[in-house]
Coordinates of C-alpha atoms and ligand atoms in Angstrom, one line a residue:
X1 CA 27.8 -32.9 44.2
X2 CA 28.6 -30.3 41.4
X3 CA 25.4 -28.4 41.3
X4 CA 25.1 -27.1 37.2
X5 CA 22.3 -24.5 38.1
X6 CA 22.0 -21.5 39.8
X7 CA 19.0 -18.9 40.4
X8 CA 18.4 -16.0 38.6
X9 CA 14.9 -13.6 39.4
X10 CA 13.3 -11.9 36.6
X11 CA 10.7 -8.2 37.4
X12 CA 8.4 -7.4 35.3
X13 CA 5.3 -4.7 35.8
X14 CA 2.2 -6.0 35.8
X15 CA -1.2 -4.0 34.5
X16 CA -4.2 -5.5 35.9
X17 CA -7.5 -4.1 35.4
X18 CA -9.7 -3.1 38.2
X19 CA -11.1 -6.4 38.4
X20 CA -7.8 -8.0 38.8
X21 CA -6.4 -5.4 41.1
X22 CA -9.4 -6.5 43.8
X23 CA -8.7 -10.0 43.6
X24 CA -5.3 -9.1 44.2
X25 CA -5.4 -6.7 47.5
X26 CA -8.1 -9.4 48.5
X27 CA -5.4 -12.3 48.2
X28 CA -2.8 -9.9 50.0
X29 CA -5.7 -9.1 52.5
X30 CA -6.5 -12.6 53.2
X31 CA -2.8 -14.1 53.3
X32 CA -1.6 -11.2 55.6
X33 CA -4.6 -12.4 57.7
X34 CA -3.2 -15.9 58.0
X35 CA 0.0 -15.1 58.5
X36 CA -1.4 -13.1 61.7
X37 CA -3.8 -15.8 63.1
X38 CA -0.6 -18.3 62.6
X39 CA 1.4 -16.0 64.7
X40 CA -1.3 -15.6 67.3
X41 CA -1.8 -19.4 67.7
X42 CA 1.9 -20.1 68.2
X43 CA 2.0 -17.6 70.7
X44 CA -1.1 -18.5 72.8
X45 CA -0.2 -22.3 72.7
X46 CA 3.3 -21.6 74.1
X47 CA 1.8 -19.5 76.6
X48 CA -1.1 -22.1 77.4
X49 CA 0.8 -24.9 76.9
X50 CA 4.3 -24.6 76.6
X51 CA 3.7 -26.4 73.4
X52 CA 5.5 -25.1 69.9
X53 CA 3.1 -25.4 66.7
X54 CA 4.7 -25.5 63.9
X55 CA 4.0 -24.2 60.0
X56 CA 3.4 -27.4 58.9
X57 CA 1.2 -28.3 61.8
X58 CA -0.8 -25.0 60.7
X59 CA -1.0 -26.1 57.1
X60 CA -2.9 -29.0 57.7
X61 CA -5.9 -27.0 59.2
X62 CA -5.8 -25.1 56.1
X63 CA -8.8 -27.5 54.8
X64 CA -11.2 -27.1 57.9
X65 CA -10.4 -23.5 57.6
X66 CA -11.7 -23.2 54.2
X67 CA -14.9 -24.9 55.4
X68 CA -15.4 -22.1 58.0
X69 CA -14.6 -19.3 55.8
X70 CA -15.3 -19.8 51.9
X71 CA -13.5 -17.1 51.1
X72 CA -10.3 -18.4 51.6
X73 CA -11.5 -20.1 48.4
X74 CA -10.8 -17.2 46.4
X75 CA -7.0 -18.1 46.9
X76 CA -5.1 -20.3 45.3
X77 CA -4.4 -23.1 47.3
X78 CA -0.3 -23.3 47.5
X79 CA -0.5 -19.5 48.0
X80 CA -2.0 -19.9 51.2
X81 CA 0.5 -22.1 52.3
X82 CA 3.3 -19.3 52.1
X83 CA 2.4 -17.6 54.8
X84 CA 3.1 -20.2 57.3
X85 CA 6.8 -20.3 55.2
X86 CA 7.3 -17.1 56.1
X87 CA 6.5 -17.1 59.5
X88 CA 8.4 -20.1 59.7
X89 CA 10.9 -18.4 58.6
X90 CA 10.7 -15.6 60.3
X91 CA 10.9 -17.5 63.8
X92 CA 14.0 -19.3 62.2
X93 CA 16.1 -15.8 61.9
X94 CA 14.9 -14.7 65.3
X95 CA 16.3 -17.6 67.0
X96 CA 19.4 -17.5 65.3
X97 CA 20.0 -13.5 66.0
X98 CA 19.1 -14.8 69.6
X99 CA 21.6 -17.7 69.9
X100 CA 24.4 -15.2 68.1
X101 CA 23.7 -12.8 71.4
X102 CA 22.4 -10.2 68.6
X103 CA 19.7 -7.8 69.3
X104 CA 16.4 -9.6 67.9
X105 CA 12.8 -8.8 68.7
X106 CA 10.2 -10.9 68.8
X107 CA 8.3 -11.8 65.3
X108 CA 5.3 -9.3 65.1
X109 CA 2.4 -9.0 63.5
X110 CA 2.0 -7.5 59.9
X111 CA -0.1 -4.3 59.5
X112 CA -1.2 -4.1 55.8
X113 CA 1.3 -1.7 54.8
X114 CA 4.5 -4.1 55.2
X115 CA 2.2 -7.1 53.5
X116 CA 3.2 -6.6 49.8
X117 CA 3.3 -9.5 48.2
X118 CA 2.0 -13.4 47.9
X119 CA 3.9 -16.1 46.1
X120 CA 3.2 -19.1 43.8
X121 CA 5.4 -22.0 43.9
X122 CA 6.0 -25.4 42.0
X123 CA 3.4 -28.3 42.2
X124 CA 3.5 -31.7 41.0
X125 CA 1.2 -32.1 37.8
X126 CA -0.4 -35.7 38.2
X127 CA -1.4 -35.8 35.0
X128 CA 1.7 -34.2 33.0
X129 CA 3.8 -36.1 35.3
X130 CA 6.5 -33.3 36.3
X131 CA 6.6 -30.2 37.9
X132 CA 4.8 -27.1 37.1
X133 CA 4.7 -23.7 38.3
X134 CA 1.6 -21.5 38.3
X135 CA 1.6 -18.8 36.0
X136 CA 3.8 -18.7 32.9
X137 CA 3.5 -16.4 30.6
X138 CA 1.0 -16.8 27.7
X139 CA 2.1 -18.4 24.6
X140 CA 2.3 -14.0 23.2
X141 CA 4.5 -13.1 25.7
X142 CA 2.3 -10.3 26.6
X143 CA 0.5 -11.9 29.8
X144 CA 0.3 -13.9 32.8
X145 CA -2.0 -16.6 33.5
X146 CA -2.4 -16.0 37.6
X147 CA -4.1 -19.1 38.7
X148 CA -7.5 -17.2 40.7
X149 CA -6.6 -13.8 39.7
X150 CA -7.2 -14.0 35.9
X151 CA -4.5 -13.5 32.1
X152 CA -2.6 -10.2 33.6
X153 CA -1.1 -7.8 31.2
X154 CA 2.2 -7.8 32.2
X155 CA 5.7 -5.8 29.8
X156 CA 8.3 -8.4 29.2
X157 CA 10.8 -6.4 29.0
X158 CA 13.5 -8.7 28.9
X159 CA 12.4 -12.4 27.7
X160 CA 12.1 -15.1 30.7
X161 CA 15.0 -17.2 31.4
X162 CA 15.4 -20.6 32.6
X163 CA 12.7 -23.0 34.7
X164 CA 10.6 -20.4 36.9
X165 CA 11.0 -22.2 40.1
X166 CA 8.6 -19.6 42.1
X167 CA 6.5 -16.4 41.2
X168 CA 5.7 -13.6 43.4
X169 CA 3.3 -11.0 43.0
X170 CA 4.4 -7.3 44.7
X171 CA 2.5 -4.2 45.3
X172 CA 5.4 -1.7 45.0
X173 CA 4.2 2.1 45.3
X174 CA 0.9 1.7 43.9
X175 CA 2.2 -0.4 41.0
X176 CA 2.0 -3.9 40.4
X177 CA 5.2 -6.6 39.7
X178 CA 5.3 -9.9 38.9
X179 CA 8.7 -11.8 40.4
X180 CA 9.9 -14.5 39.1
X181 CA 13.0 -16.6 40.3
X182 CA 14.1 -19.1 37.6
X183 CA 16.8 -22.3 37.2
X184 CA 19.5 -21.0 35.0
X185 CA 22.0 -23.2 33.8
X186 CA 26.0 -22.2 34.7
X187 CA 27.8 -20.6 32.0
X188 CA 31.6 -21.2 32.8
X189 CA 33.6 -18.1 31.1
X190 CA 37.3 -18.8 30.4
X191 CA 39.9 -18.1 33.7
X192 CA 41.7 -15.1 33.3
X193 CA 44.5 -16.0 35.6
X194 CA 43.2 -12.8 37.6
X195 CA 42.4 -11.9 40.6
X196 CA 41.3 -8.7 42.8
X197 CA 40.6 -7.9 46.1
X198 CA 37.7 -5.6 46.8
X199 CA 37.4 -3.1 50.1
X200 CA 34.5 -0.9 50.4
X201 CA 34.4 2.5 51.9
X202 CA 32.4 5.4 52.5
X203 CA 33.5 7.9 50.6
X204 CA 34.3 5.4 47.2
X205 CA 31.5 2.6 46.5
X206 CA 34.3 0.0 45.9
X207 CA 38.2 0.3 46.0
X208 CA 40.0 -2.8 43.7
X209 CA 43.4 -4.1 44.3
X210 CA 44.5 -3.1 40.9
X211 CA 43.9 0.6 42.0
X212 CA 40.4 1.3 40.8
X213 CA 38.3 3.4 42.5
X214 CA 34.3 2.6 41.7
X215 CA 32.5 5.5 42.3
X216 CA 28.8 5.7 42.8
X217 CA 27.1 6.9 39.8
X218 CA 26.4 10.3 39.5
X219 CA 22.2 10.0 38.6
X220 CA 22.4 8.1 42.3
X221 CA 24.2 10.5 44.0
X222 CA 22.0 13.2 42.4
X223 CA 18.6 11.6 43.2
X224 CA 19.5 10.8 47.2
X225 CA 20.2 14.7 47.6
X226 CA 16.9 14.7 46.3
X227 CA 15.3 12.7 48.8
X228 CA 16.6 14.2 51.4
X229 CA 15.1 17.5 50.4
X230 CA 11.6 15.6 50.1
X231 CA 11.8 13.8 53.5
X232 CA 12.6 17.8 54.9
X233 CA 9.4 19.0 53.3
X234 CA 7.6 15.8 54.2
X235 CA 8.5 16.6 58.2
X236 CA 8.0 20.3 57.6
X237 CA 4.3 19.8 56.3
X238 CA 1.4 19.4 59.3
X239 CA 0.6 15.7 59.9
X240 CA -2.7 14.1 58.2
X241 CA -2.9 17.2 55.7
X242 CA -3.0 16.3 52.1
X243 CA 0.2 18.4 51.1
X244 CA 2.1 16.0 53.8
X245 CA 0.2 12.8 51.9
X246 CA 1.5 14.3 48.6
X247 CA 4.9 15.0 49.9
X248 CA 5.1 11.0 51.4
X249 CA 4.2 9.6 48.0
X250 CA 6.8 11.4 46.2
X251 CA 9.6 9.9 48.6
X252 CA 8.4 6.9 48.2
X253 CA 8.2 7.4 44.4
X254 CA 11.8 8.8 44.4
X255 CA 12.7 5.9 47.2
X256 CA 11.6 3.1 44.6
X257 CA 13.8 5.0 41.5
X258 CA 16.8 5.0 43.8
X259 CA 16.3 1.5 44.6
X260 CA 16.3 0.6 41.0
X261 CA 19.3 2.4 39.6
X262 CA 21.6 1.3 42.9
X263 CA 20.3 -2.3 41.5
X264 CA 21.8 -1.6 37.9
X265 CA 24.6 -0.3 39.0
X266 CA 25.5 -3.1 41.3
X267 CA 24.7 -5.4 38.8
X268 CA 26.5 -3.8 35.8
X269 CA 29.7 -3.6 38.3
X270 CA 29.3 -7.2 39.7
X271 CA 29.0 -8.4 36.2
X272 CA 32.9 -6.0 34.8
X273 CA 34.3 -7.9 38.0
X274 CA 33.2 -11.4 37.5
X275 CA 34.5 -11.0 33.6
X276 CA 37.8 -9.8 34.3
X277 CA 38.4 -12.2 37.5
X278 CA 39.0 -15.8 38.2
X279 CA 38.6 -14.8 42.2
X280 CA 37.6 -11.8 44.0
X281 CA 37.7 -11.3 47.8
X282 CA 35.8 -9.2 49.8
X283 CA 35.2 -8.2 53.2
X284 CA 33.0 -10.6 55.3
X285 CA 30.0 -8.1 56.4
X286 CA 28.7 -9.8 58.9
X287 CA 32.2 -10.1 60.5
X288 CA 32.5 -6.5 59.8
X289 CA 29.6 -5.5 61.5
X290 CA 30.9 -7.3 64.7
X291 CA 33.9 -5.6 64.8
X292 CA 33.2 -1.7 63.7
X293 CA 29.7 -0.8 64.6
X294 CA 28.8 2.5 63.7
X295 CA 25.3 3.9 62.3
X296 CA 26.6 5.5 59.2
X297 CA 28.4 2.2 58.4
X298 CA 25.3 0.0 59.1
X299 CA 23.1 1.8 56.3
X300 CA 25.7 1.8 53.7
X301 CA 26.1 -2.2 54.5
X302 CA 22.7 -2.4 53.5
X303 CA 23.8 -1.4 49.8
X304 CA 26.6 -3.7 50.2
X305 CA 25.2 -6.8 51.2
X306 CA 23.0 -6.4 48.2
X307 CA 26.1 -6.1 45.8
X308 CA 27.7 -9.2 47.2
X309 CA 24.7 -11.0 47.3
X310 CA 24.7 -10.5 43.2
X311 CA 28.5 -10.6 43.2
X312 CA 28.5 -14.0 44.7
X313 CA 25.5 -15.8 42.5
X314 CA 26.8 -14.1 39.2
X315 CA 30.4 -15.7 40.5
X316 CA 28.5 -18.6 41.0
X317 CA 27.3 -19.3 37.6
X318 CA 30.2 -18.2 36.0
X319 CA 32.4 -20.9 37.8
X320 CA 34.2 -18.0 39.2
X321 CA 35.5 -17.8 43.1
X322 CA 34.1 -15.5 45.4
X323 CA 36.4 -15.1 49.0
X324 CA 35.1 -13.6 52.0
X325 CA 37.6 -12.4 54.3
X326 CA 37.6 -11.5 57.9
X327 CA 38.1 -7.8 57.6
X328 CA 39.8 -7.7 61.2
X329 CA 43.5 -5.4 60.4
X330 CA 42.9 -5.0 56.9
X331 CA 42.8 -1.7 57.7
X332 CA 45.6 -1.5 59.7
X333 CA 48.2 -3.6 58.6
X334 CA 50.9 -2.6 55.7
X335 CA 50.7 -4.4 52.6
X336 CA 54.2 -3.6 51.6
X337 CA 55.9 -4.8 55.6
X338 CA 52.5 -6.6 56.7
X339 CA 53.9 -4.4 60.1
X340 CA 50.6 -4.0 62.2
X341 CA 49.4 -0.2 64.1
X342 CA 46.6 2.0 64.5
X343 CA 49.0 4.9 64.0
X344 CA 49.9 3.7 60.6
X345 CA 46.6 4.8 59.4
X346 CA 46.8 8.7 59.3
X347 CA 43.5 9.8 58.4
X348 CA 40.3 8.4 57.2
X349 CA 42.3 8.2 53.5
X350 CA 45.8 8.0 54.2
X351 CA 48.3 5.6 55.5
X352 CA 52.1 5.4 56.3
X353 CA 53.6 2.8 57.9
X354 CA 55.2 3.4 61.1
X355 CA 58.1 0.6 60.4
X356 CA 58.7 0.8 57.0
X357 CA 57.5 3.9 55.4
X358 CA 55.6 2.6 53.2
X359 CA 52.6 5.4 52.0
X360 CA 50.1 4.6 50.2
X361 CA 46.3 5.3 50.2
X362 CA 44.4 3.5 52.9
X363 CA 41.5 2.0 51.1
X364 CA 44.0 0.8 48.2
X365 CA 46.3 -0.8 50.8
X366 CA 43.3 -2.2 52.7
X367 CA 41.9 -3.8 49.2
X368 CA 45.4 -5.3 48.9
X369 CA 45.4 -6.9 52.0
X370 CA 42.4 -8.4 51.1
X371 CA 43.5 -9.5 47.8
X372 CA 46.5 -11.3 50.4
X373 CA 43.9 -12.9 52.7
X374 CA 41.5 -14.1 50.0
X375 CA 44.8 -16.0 48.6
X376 CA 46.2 -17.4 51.5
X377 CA 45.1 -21.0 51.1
X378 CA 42.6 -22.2 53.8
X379 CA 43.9 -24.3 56.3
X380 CA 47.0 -21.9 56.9
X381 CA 45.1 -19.5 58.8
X382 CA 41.5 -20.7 59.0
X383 CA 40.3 -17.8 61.0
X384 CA 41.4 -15.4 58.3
X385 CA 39.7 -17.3 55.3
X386 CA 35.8 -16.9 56.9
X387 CA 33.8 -18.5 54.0
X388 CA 34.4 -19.5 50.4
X389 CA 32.1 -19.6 47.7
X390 CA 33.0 -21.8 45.0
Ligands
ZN401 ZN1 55.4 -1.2 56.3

């Protein structure tokens, strides 16, 4: 079925007053608390029994729970159901690294510092008779009704999109955000009768087919040397003093404005590519990741991931194609001869076919080899076409 929707999150800073801020860490406190005791009783039931307790199992004691500790009734109800989600979900991944054969340890518990958030989500409204999701913005636009937690003052800084489908709260350096991921409906733009195949590389962000080379913006580039002056003083400065905690909450400060601006800037390319293309192909990462494995290489993918991610959902709702291609050769083989050699590729930049010649540079010709793979029509050579987004 042709879905006509597709899922766009909203962030917008939230200032609550003192009041609110308790009730929030308390929530955060108490949900981080279930999610613990949930992990503990799977644990000791497999090891007592061999027996595997499931989230939903677990959300059904929610009500005798409440009985034993009121002040789980300070929490919305559906919010303390997420954390059994999570851990549910966070069982899920681990068994799938482990049946790849990937490296996967076991789900552990959550100390408060990597317990930022809790989440709303859609319930049935008896007596409106349709769905309803707990805390829309007032009628204003200048708060949030948070069901428990009070009217939040919160800057709409761009208006609220769609059907808000979930809303998540975050703690984020000492500031507060309201998340919001919202049903959008697909806005088809026109084909172009282009398309473009995309490598990425160390020393570019992105390398196109047509010849473009995307470099990282310069405010990015600037404010990473920055950090990694900070993190120098932070491991120069003696452990526990104050001048250390000071130095800590200026990476993190820097670590969060980093964050945002790689965001923009993957966004604001993601969106020039899905405008001027009908289909792009890319890389497969996680196909990547198989076949060269190297630490500098991991980190960037992080980065990556994140722009695909947002290439393939702006693709999505556009009614444009997104390719992912199984990077294996693209590297090595000529685009000109499609003659195949390690000693083809000169340097990290540089290639020259052995058998024809052919020079070029090598992220360029690795981009057009992509651009090839991505239009080979599956079926032809299924192993090259990995995955197709359409
Ligand atoms: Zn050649």
């Amino acid at each position: 079925m042709e879905n006509n929707t597709t899922i766009k999150t909203h962030k917008y800073r939230l200032y609550p007053t003192k009041p609110q801020e308790a009730a929030m860490f308390e929530t955060l406190r108490l949900t981080r608390q279930l999610y613990n005791a949930a992990l503990e009783q799977r644990i000791s039931a497999y090891k007592k029994q061999g027996k595997t307790v499931t989230g939903y199992d677990q959300q059904k004691e929610l009500t005798a729970l409440k009985e034993a500790c009121p002040e789980f009734e300070a929490v919305y109800s559906h919010v303390l159901q997420e954390p059994f989600e999570r851990l549910d979900k966070t069982y899920r991944s681990f068994f799938a690294r482990v049946k790849r054969g990937e490296k996967a340890g076991f789900p552990r518990f959550k100390p408060a510092q990597r317990w930022n958030s809790f989440k709303f989500k859609e319930v049935w409204d008896k007596k409106k008779g349709r769905w309803l999701t707990p805390g829309r913005p007032t009628d204003d636009g200048k708060r949030i009704n948070i069901p428990k937690i009070g009217s939040v003052k919160c800057k709409f800084h761009r208006p609220l999109e769609g059907t808000p489908k979930t809303l998540q709260i975050l703690h984020e350096c000492g500031e507060w955000y309201a998340v919001y991921t919202c049903e959008v409906p697909k806005n088809p733009l026109t084909p172009t009768g282009s398309s473009v195949g995309v490598d990425v590389g160390t020393t570019w962000f992105a390398i196109t087919s047509d010849g473009e080379f995307v470099e990282n913006p310069r405010h990015l580039k600037t404010g990473l040397r920055k950090l990694r002056v900070q993190q120098r003083t932070v491991a120069r400065r003696k452990k526990g003093s104050n001048r250390r905690k000071k130095a800590v909450k200026l990476v993190a400060k820097n670590h969060q404005k980093i964050r945002r601006q790689r965001l923009d800037f993957h966004h604001k390319t993601a969106r020039r590519l899905v405008n001027e293309h009908d289909v792009i192909a890319h890389e497969d990462l996680k196909v990547s990741n198989m076949v060269k494995s190297n630490l500098a290489r991991s980190i960037s993918d992080v980065g990556w991931s994140q722009f695909f991610d947002i290439l393939s959902l702006k693709a999505e709702s556009a009614a444009r194609k997104v390719i992912r291609v199984n990077p294996m050769y693209t590297s090595q083989t000529c685009h000109q001869c499609g003659h195949r050699s390690k000693e083809s590729r000169l340097s990290q930049s540089r290639f020259k076919c052995v058998n024809c010649g052919h020079e070029d540079n090598a992220d360029l010709n690795a981009a057009r080899n992509i651009l090839q793979a991505g239009a080979r029509p599956s079926g032809v050579n299924d192993s090259e076409v990995m995955h197709v987004v359409a």
